[in-house]
CSV table of C-alpha atoms and ligand atoms in Angstrom, one decimal:
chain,number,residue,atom,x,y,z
A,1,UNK,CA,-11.8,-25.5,-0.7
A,2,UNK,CA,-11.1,-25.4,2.9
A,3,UNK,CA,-9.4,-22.4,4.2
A,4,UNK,CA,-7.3,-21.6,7.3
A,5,UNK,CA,-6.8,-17.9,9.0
A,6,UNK,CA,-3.9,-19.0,11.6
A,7,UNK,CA,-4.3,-16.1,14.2
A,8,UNK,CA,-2.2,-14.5,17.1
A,9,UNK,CA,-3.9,-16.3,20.5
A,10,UNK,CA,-6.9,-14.8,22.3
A,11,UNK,CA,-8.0,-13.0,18.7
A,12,UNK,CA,-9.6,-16.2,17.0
A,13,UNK,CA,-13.5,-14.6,18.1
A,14,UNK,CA,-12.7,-11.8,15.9
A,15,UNK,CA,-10.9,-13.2,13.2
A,16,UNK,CA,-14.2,-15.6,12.8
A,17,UNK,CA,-16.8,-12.0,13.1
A,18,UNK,CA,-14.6,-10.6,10.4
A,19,UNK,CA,-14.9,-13.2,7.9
A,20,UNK,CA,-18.7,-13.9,8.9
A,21,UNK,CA,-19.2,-10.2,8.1
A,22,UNK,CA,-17.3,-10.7,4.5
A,23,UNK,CA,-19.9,-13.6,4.0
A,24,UNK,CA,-17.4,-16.6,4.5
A,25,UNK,CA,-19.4,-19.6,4.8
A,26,UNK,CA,-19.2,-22.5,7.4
A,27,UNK,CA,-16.9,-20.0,9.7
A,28,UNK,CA,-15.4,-22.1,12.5
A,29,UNK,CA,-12.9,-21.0,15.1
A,30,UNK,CA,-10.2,-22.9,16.9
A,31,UNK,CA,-7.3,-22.9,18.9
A,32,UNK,CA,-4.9,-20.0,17.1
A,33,UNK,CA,-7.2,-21.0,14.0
A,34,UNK,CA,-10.4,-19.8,11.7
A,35,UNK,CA,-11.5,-22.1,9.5
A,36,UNK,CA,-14.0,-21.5,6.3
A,37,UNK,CA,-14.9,-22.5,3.1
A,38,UNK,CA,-14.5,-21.0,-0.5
A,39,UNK,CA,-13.2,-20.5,-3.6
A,40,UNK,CA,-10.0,-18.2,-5.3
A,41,UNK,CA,-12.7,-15.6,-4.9
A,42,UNK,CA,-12.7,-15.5,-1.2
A,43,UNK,CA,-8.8,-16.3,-0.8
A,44,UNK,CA,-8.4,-12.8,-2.8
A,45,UNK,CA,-10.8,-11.5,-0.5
A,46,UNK,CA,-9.8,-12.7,2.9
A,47,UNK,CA,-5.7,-11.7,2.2
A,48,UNK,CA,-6.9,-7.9,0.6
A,49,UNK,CA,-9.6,-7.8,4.1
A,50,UNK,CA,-9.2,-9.5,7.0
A,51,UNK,CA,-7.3,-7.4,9.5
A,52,UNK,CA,-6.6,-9.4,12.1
A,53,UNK,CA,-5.5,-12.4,10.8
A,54,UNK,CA,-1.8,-14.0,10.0
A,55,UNK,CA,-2.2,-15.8,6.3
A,56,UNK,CA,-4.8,-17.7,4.2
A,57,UNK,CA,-4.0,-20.9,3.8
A,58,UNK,CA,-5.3,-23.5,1.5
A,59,UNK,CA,-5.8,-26.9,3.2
A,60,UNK,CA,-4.6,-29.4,0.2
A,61,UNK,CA,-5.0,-33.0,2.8
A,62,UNK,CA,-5.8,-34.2,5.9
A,63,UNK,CA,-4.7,-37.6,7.0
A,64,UNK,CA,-3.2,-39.8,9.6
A,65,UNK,CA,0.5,-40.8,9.0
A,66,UNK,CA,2.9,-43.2,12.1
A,67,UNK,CA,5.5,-43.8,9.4
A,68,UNK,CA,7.6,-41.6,6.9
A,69,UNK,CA,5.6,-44.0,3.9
A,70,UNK,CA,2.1,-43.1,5.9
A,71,UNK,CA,3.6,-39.5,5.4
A,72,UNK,CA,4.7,-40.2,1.8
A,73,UNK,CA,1.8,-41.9,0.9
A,74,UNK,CA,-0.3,-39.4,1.8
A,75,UNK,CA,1.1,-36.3,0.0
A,76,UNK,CA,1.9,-38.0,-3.1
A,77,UNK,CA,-2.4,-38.5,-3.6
A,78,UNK,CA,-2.1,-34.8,-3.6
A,79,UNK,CA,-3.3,-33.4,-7.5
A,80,UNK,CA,0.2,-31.2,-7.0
A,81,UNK,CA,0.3,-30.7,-10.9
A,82,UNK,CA,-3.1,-28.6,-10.1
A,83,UNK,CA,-1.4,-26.5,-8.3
A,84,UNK,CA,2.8,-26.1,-8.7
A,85,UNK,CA,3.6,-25.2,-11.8
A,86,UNK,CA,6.9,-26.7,-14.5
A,87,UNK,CA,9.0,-23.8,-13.2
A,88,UNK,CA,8.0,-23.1,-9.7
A,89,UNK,CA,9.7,-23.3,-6.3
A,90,UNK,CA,8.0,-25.1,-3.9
A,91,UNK,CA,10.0,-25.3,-0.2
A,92,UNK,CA,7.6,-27.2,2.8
A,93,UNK,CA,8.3,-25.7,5.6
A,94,UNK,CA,6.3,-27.1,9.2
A,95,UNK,CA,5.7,-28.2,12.8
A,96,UNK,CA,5.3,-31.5,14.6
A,97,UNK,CA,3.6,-32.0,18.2
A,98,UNK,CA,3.0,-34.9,20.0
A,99,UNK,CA,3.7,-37.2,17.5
A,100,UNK,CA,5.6,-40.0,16.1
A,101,UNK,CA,6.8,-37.8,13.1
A,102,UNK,CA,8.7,-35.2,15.1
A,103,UNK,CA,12.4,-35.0,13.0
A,104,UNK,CA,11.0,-31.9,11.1
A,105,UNK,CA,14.0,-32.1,8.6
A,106,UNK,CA,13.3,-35.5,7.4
A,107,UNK,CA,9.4,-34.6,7.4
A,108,UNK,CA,10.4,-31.9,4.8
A,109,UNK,CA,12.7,-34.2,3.4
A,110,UNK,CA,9.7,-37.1,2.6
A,111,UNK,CA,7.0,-34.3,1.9
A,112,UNK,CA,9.6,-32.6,-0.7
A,113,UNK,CA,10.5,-36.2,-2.4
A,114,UNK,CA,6.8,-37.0,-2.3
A,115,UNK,CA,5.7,-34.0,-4.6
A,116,UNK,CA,8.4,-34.3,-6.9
A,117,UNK,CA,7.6,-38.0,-7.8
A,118,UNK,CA,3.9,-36.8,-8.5
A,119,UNK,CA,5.2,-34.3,-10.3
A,120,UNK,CA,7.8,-36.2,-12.3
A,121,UNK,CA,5.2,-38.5,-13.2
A,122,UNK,CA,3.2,-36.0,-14.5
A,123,UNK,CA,5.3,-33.6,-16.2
A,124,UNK,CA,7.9,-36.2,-16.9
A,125,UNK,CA,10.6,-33.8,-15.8
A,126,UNK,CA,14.0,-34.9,-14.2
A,127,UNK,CA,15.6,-31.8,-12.4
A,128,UNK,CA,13.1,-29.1,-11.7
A,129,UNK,CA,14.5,-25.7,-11.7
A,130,UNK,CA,12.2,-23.9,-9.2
A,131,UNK,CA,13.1,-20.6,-10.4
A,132,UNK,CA,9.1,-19.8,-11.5
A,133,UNK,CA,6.7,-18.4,-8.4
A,134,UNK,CA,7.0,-19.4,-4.9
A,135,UNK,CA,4.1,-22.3,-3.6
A,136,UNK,CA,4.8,-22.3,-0.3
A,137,UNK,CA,3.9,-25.8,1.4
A,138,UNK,CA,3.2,-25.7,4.6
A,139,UNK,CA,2.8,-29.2,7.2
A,140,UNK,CA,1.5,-29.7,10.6
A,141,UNK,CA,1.3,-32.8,12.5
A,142,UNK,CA,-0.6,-32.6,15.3
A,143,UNK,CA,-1.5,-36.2,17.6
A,144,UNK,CA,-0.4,-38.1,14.4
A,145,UNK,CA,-2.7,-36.2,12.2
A,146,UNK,CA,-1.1,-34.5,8.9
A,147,UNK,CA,-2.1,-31.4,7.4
A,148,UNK,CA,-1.2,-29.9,4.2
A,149,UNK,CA,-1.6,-26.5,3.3
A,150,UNK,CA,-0.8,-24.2,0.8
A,151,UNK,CA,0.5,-20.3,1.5
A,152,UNK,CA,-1.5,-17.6,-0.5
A,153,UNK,CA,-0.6,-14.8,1.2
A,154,UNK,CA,3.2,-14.9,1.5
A,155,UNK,CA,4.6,-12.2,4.3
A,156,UNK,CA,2.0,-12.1,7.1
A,157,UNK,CA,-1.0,-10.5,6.6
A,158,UNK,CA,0.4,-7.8,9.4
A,159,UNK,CA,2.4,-6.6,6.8
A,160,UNK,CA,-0.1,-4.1,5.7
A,161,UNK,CA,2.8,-2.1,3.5
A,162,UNK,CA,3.3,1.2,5.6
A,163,UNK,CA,5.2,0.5,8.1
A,164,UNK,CA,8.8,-0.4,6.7
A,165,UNK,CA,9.9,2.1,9.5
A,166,UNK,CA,8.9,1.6,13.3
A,167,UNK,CA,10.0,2.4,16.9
A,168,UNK,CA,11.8,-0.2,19.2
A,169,UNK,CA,8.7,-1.8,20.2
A,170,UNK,CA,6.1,-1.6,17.8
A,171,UNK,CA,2.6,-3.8,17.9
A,172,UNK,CA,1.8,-6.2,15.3
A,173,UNK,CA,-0.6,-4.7,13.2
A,174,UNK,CA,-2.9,-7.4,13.4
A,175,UNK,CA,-2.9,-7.2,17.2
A,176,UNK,CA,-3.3,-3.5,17.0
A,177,UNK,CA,-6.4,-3.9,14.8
A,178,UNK,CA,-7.9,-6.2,16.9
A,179,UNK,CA,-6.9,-4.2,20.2
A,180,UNK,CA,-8.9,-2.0,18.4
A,181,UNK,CA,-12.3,-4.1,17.6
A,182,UNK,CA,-12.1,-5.0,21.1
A,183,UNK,CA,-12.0,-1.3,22.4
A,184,UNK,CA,-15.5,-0.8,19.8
A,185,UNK,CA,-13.7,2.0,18.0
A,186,UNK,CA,-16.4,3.2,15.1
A,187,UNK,CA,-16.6,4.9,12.6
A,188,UNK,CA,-16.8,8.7,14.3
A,189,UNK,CA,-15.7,9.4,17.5
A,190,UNK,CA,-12.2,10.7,19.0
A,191,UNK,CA,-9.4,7.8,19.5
A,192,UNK,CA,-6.5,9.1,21.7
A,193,UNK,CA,-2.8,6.7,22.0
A,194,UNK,CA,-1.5,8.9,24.6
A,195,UNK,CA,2.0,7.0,24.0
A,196,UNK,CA,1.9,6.1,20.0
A,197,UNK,CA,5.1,5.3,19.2
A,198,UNK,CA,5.3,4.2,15.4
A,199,UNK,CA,0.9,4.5,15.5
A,200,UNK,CA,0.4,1.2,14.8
A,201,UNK,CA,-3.7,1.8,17.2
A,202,UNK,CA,-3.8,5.0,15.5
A,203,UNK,CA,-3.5,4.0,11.9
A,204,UNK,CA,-5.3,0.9,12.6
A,205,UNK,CA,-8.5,2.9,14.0
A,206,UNK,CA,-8.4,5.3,11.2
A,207,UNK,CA,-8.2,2.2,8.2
A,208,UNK,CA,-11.1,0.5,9.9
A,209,UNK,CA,-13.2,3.9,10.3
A,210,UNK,CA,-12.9,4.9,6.5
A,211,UNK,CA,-13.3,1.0,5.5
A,212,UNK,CA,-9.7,0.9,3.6
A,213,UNK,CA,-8.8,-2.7,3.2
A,214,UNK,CA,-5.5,-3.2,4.8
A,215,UNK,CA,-4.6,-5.1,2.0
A,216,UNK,CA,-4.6,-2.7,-0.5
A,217,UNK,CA,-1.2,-1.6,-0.7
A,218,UNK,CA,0.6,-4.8,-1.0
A,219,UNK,CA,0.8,-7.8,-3.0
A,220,UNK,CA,0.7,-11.8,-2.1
A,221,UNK,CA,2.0,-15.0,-3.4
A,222,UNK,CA,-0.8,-16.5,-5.3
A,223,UNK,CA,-1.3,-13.9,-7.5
A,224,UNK,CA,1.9,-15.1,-9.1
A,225,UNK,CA,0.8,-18.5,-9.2
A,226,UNK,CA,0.2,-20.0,-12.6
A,227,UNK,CA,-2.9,-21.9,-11.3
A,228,UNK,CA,-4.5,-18.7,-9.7
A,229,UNK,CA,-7.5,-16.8,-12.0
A,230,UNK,CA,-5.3,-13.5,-13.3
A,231,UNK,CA,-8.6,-11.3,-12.8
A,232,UNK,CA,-9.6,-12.2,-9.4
A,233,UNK,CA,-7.5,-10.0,-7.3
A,234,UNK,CA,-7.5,-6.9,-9.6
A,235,UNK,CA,-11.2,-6.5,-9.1
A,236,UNK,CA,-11.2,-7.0,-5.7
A,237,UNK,CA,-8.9,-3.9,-5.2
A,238,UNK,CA,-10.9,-2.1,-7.4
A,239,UNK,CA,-14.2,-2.7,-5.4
A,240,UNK,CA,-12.5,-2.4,-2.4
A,241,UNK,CA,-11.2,0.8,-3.1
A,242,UNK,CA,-14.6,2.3,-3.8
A,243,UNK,CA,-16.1,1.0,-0.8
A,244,UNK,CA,-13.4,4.0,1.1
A,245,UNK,CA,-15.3,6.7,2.5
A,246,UNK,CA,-14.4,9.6,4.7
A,247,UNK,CA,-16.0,9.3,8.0
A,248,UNK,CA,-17.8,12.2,8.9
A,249,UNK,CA,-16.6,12.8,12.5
A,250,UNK,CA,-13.5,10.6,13.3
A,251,UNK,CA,-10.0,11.5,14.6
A,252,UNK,CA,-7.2,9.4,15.7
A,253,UNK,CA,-4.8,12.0,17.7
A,254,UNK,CA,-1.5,10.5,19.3
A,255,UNK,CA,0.8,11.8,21.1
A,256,UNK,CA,4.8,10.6,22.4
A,257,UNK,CA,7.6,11.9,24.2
A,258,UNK,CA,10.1,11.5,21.3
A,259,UNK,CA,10.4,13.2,18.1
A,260,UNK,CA,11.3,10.3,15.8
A,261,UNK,CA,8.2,8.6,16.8
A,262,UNK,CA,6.1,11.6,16.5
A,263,UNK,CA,7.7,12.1,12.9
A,264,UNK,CA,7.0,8.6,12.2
A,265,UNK,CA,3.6,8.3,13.2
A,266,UNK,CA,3.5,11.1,10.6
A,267,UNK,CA,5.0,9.6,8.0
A,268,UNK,CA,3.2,6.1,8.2
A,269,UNK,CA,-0.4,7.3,8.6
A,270,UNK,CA,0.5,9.4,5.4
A,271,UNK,CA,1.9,5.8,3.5
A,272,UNK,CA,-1.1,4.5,4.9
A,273,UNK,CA,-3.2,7.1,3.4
A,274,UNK,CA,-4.9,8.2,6.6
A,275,UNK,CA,-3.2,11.3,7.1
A,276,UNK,CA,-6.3,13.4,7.3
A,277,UNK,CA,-7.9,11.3,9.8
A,278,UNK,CA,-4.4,11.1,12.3
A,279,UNK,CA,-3.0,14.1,13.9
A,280,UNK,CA,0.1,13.9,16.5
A,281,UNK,CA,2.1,16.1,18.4
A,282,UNK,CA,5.0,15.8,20.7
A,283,UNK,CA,3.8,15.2,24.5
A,284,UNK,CA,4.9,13.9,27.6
A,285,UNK,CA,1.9,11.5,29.2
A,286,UNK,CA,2.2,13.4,32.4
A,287,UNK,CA,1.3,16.9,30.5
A,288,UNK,CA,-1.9,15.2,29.2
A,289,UNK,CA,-5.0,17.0,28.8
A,290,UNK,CA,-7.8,14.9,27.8
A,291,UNK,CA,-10.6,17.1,26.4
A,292,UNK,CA,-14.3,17.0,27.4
A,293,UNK,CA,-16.8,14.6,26.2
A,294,UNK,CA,-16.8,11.1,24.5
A,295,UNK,CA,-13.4,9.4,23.8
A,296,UNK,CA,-11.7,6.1,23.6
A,297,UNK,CA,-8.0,6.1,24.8
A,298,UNK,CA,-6.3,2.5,23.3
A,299,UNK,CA,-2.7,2.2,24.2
A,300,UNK,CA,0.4,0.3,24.7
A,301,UNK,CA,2.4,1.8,26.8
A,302,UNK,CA,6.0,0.4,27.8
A,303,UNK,CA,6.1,-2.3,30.2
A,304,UNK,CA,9.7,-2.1,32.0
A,305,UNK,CA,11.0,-4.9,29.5
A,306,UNK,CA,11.9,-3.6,26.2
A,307,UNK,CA,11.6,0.3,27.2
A,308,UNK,CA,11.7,1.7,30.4
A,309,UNK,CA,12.4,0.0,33.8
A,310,UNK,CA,9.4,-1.6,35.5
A,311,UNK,CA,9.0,0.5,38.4
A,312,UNK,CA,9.4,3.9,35.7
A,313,UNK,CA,6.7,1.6,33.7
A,314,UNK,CA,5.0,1.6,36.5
A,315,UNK,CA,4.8,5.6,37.4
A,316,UNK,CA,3.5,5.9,34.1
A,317,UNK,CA,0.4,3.7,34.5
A,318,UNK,CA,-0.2,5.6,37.7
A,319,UNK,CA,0.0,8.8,35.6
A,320,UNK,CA,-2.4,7.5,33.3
A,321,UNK,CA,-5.0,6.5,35.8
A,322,UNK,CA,-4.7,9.7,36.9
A,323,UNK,CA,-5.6,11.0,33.7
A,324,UNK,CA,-8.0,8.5,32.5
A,325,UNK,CA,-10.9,9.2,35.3
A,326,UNK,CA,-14.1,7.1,35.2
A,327,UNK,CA,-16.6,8.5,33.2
A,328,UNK,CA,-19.6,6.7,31.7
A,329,UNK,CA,-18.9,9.0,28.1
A,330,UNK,CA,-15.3,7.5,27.7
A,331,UNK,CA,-13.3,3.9,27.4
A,332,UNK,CA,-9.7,3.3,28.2
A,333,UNK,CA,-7.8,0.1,26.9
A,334,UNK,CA,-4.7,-0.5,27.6
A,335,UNK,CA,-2.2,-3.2,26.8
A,336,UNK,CA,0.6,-4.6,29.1
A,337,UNK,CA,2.4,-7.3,30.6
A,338,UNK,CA,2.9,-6.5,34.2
A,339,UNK,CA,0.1,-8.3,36.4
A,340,UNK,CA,0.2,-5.5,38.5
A,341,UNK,CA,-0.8,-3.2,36.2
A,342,UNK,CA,-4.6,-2.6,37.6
A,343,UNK,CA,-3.2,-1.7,41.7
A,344,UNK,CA,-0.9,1.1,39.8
A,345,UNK,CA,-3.7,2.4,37.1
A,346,UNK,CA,-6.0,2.5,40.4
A,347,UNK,CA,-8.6,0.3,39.3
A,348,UNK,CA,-9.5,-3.1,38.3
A,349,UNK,CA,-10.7,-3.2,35.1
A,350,UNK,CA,-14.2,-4.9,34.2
A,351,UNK,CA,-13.3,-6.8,31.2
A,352,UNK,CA,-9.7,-7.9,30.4
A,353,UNK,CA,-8.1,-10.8,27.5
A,354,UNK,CA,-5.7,-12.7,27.4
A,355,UNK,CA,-3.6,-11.1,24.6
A,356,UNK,CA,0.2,-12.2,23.1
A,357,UNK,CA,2.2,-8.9,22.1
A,358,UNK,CA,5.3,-11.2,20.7
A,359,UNK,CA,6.4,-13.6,22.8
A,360,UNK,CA,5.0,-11.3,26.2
A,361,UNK,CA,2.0,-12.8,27.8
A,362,UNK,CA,-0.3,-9.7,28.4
A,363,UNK,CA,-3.4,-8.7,29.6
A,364,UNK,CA,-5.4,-6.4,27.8
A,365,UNK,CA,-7.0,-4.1,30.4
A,366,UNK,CA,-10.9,-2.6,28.8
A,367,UNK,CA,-12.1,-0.3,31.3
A,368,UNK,CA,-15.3,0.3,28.9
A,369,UNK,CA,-18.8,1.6,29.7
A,370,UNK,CA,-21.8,0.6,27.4
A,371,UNK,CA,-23.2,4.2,27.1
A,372,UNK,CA,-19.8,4.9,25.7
A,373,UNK,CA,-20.3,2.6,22.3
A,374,UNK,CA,-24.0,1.2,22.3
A,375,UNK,CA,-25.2,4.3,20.2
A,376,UNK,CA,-22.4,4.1,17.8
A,377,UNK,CA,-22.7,2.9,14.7
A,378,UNK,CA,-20.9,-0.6,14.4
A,379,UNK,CA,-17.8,-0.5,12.4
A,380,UNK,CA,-18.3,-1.3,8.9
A,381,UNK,CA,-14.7,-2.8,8.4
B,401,LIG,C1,5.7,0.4,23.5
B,401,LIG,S1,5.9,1.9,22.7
B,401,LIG,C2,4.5,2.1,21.7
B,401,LIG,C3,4.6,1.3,20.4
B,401,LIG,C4,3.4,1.6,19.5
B,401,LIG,N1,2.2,1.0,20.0
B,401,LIG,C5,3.7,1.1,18.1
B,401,LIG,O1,3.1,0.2,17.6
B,401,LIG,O2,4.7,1.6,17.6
B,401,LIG,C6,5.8,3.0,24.0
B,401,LIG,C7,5.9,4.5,23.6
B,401,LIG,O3,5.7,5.3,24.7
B,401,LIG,C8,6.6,6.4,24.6
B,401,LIG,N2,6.7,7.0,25.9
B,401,LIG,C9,7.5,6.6,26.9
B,401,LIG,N3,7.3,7.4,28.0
B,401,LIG,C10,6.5,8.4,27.6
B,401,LIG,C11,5.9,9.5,28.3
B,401,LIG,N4,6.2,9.9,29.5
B,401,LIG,N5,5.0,10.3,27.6
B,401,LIG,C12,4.7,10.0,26.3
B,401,LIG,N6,5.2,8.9,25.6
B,401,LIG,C13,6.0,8.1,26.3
B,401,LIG,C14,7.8,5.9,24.0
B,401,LIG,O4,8.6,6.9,23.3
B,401,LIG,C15,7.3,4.8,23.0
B,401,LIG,O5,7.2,5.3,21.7
């Protein structure tokens, strides 16, 4: 089968090294997209592993379609009894870009009718009831080309399970974790989010430093579905748990001016079960100390649009440029939207990406020295 890894813009690069280092054959990366091929085994696999990634996706059809029959025609080739079983529910949902087919209602409308006249021929059913597991469909039409895809891992992948509760402006998990490839945290060393908020970087760090799949604690959509082998995704879990180990010299220590965060940083790294590996304490940014010796500081600090004013924003990344000196031992990443972010820090950074945090265009600032991370070990996800 072919499979899709949609991803958040500017983390494709790593999406595609994660999946190469799962052993994901004919890896490819695109535009927002990974692309690889496999079987049920390595849909399991990619939703209970990849960490930076939004869904899998199973791509049913490709094909060209000008008219509503091209578009009908096309998905009712589909084998849909292979896949949607007598009882299931089975909404399309989609997109349409530059092309003919751009009403996205009547898209779903001729897509919808298209399956259920397979079906009907198939299963010789009227009415269906869709009240068994959801198959979510999923179109794009992009130029005039049609794709079909099927939805394995139902809420995003970002939804790792222990974070129900956040702050007002929490990262996306899967940005976090690849804030956090980026930044070369390993598997020891001391990570520091001088402003953690719900510790989103902190749990993150921690997960990918003991190897805990992120998808551990959660379920997905296809393991309901009638179609999908039952065993697959039970010994997956069970593998993947035993691959956990304690690092042997890793911390994760945040810090935030506000209690709730504080006691919520607490209380997620302990539903993520990485409480021993994160420790937090109440701090203002100005007060910080950062101790001697190597360190990686990853944070997200606020950017004078959701919290804080820009110019308060802007005292704090002063602050922390104060505090972050240059020093070949340590690395300091930090996220933000303001372009002006580097004259306030006090330096331009040498490497910076392009990175999305919502709908805020950002730059992700790496002030990182090689001696800091070439003699770690490399992170063994
Ligand atoms: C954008 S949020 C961080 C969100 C976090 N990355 C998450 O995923 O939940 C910024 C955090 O900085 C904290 N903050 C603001 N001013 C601060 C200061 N002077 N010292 C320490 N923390 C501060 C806020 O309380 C807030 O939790």
């Amino acid at each position: 089968m072919k499979l899709t890894i949609p991803t958040l813009f500017g983390l494709e690069g790593l999406t595609a090294e994660e999946c190469r280092f799962y052993g994901f054959e004919d890896v490819s990366a695109d535009n927002g997209r990974v692309t690889f091929t496999g079987d049920f085994a390595e849909v399991a696999e990619a939703n209970l592993r990849v960490r930076t990634g939004e869904r899998v996706l199973i791509e049913l059809a490709e094909f060209p379609a000008y008219t509503f029959e091209d578009l009908f025609q096309g998905v009712s080739a589909i084998c849909w009894e292979l896949w949607v079983g007598r009882k299931d529910a089975f909404p399309v949902k989609g997109w349409s870009l530059n092309s003919k087919l751009h009403s996205i209602p009547d898209c779903q409308r001729i897509i919808k009718k298209a399956i259920v006249g397979r079906l009907n021929s198939r299963y010789h059913i009227e009415w269906f009831e869709e009240t068994g597991p959801k198959v979510q469909i999923q179109f794009s039409i992009m130029k005039d080309i049609v794709t079909i895809y099927l939805d394995t891992t139902g809420p995003g992948l970002h939804k790792r399970g222990y974070r129900a509760d956040a702050n007002d402006a929490p990262l996306r998990e899967s940005l976090a974790a690849g804030m956090c490839d980026l930044a070369r945290v390993r598997k020891s060393g001391l990570v520091i989010d001088p402003m953690c908020g719900s510790g989103t970087l902190l749990i993150e760090a921690a997960m990918q430093a003991c190897g805990r799949a992120p998808g551990l604690m959660r379920r997905f959509a296809c393991e309901k579905w009638s179609c999908f082998p039952e065993d697959l995704f039970p010994e997956a879990r069970a593998r993947l748990q035993s691959m956990i180990r304690k690092p042997d010299s890793f911390e994760a220590v945040g810090y935030d001016i506000d209690p709730k965060a504080v006691e919520l940083t607490r209380s997620n790294a302990k539903k993520a079960h990485v409480e021993d590996l994160v420790r937090v304490k109440k701090a203002n940014v100005r007060d910080l100390r950062l101790p001697d010796g190597p360190l990686t500081v990853i944070t997200n600090p606020p950017y004078g649009e959701r919290m804080l004013d820009t110019q308060q924003a802007r005292e704090l990344y002063k602050v922390l440029g104060q505090k972050c000196v240059p020093d070949p031992e340590r690395s300091y990443c930090i996220i933000s939207s303001d372009d002006e972010f580097e004259d306030y820090f006090g330096r331009k950074a040498p490497r910076r990406r392009k990175l999305y945090n919502g709908m805020l265009k950002c730059q992700y600032y790496m002030y990182i020295h090689e001696k800091a991370t070439s003699g770690g070990k490399k992170n063994g996800r």
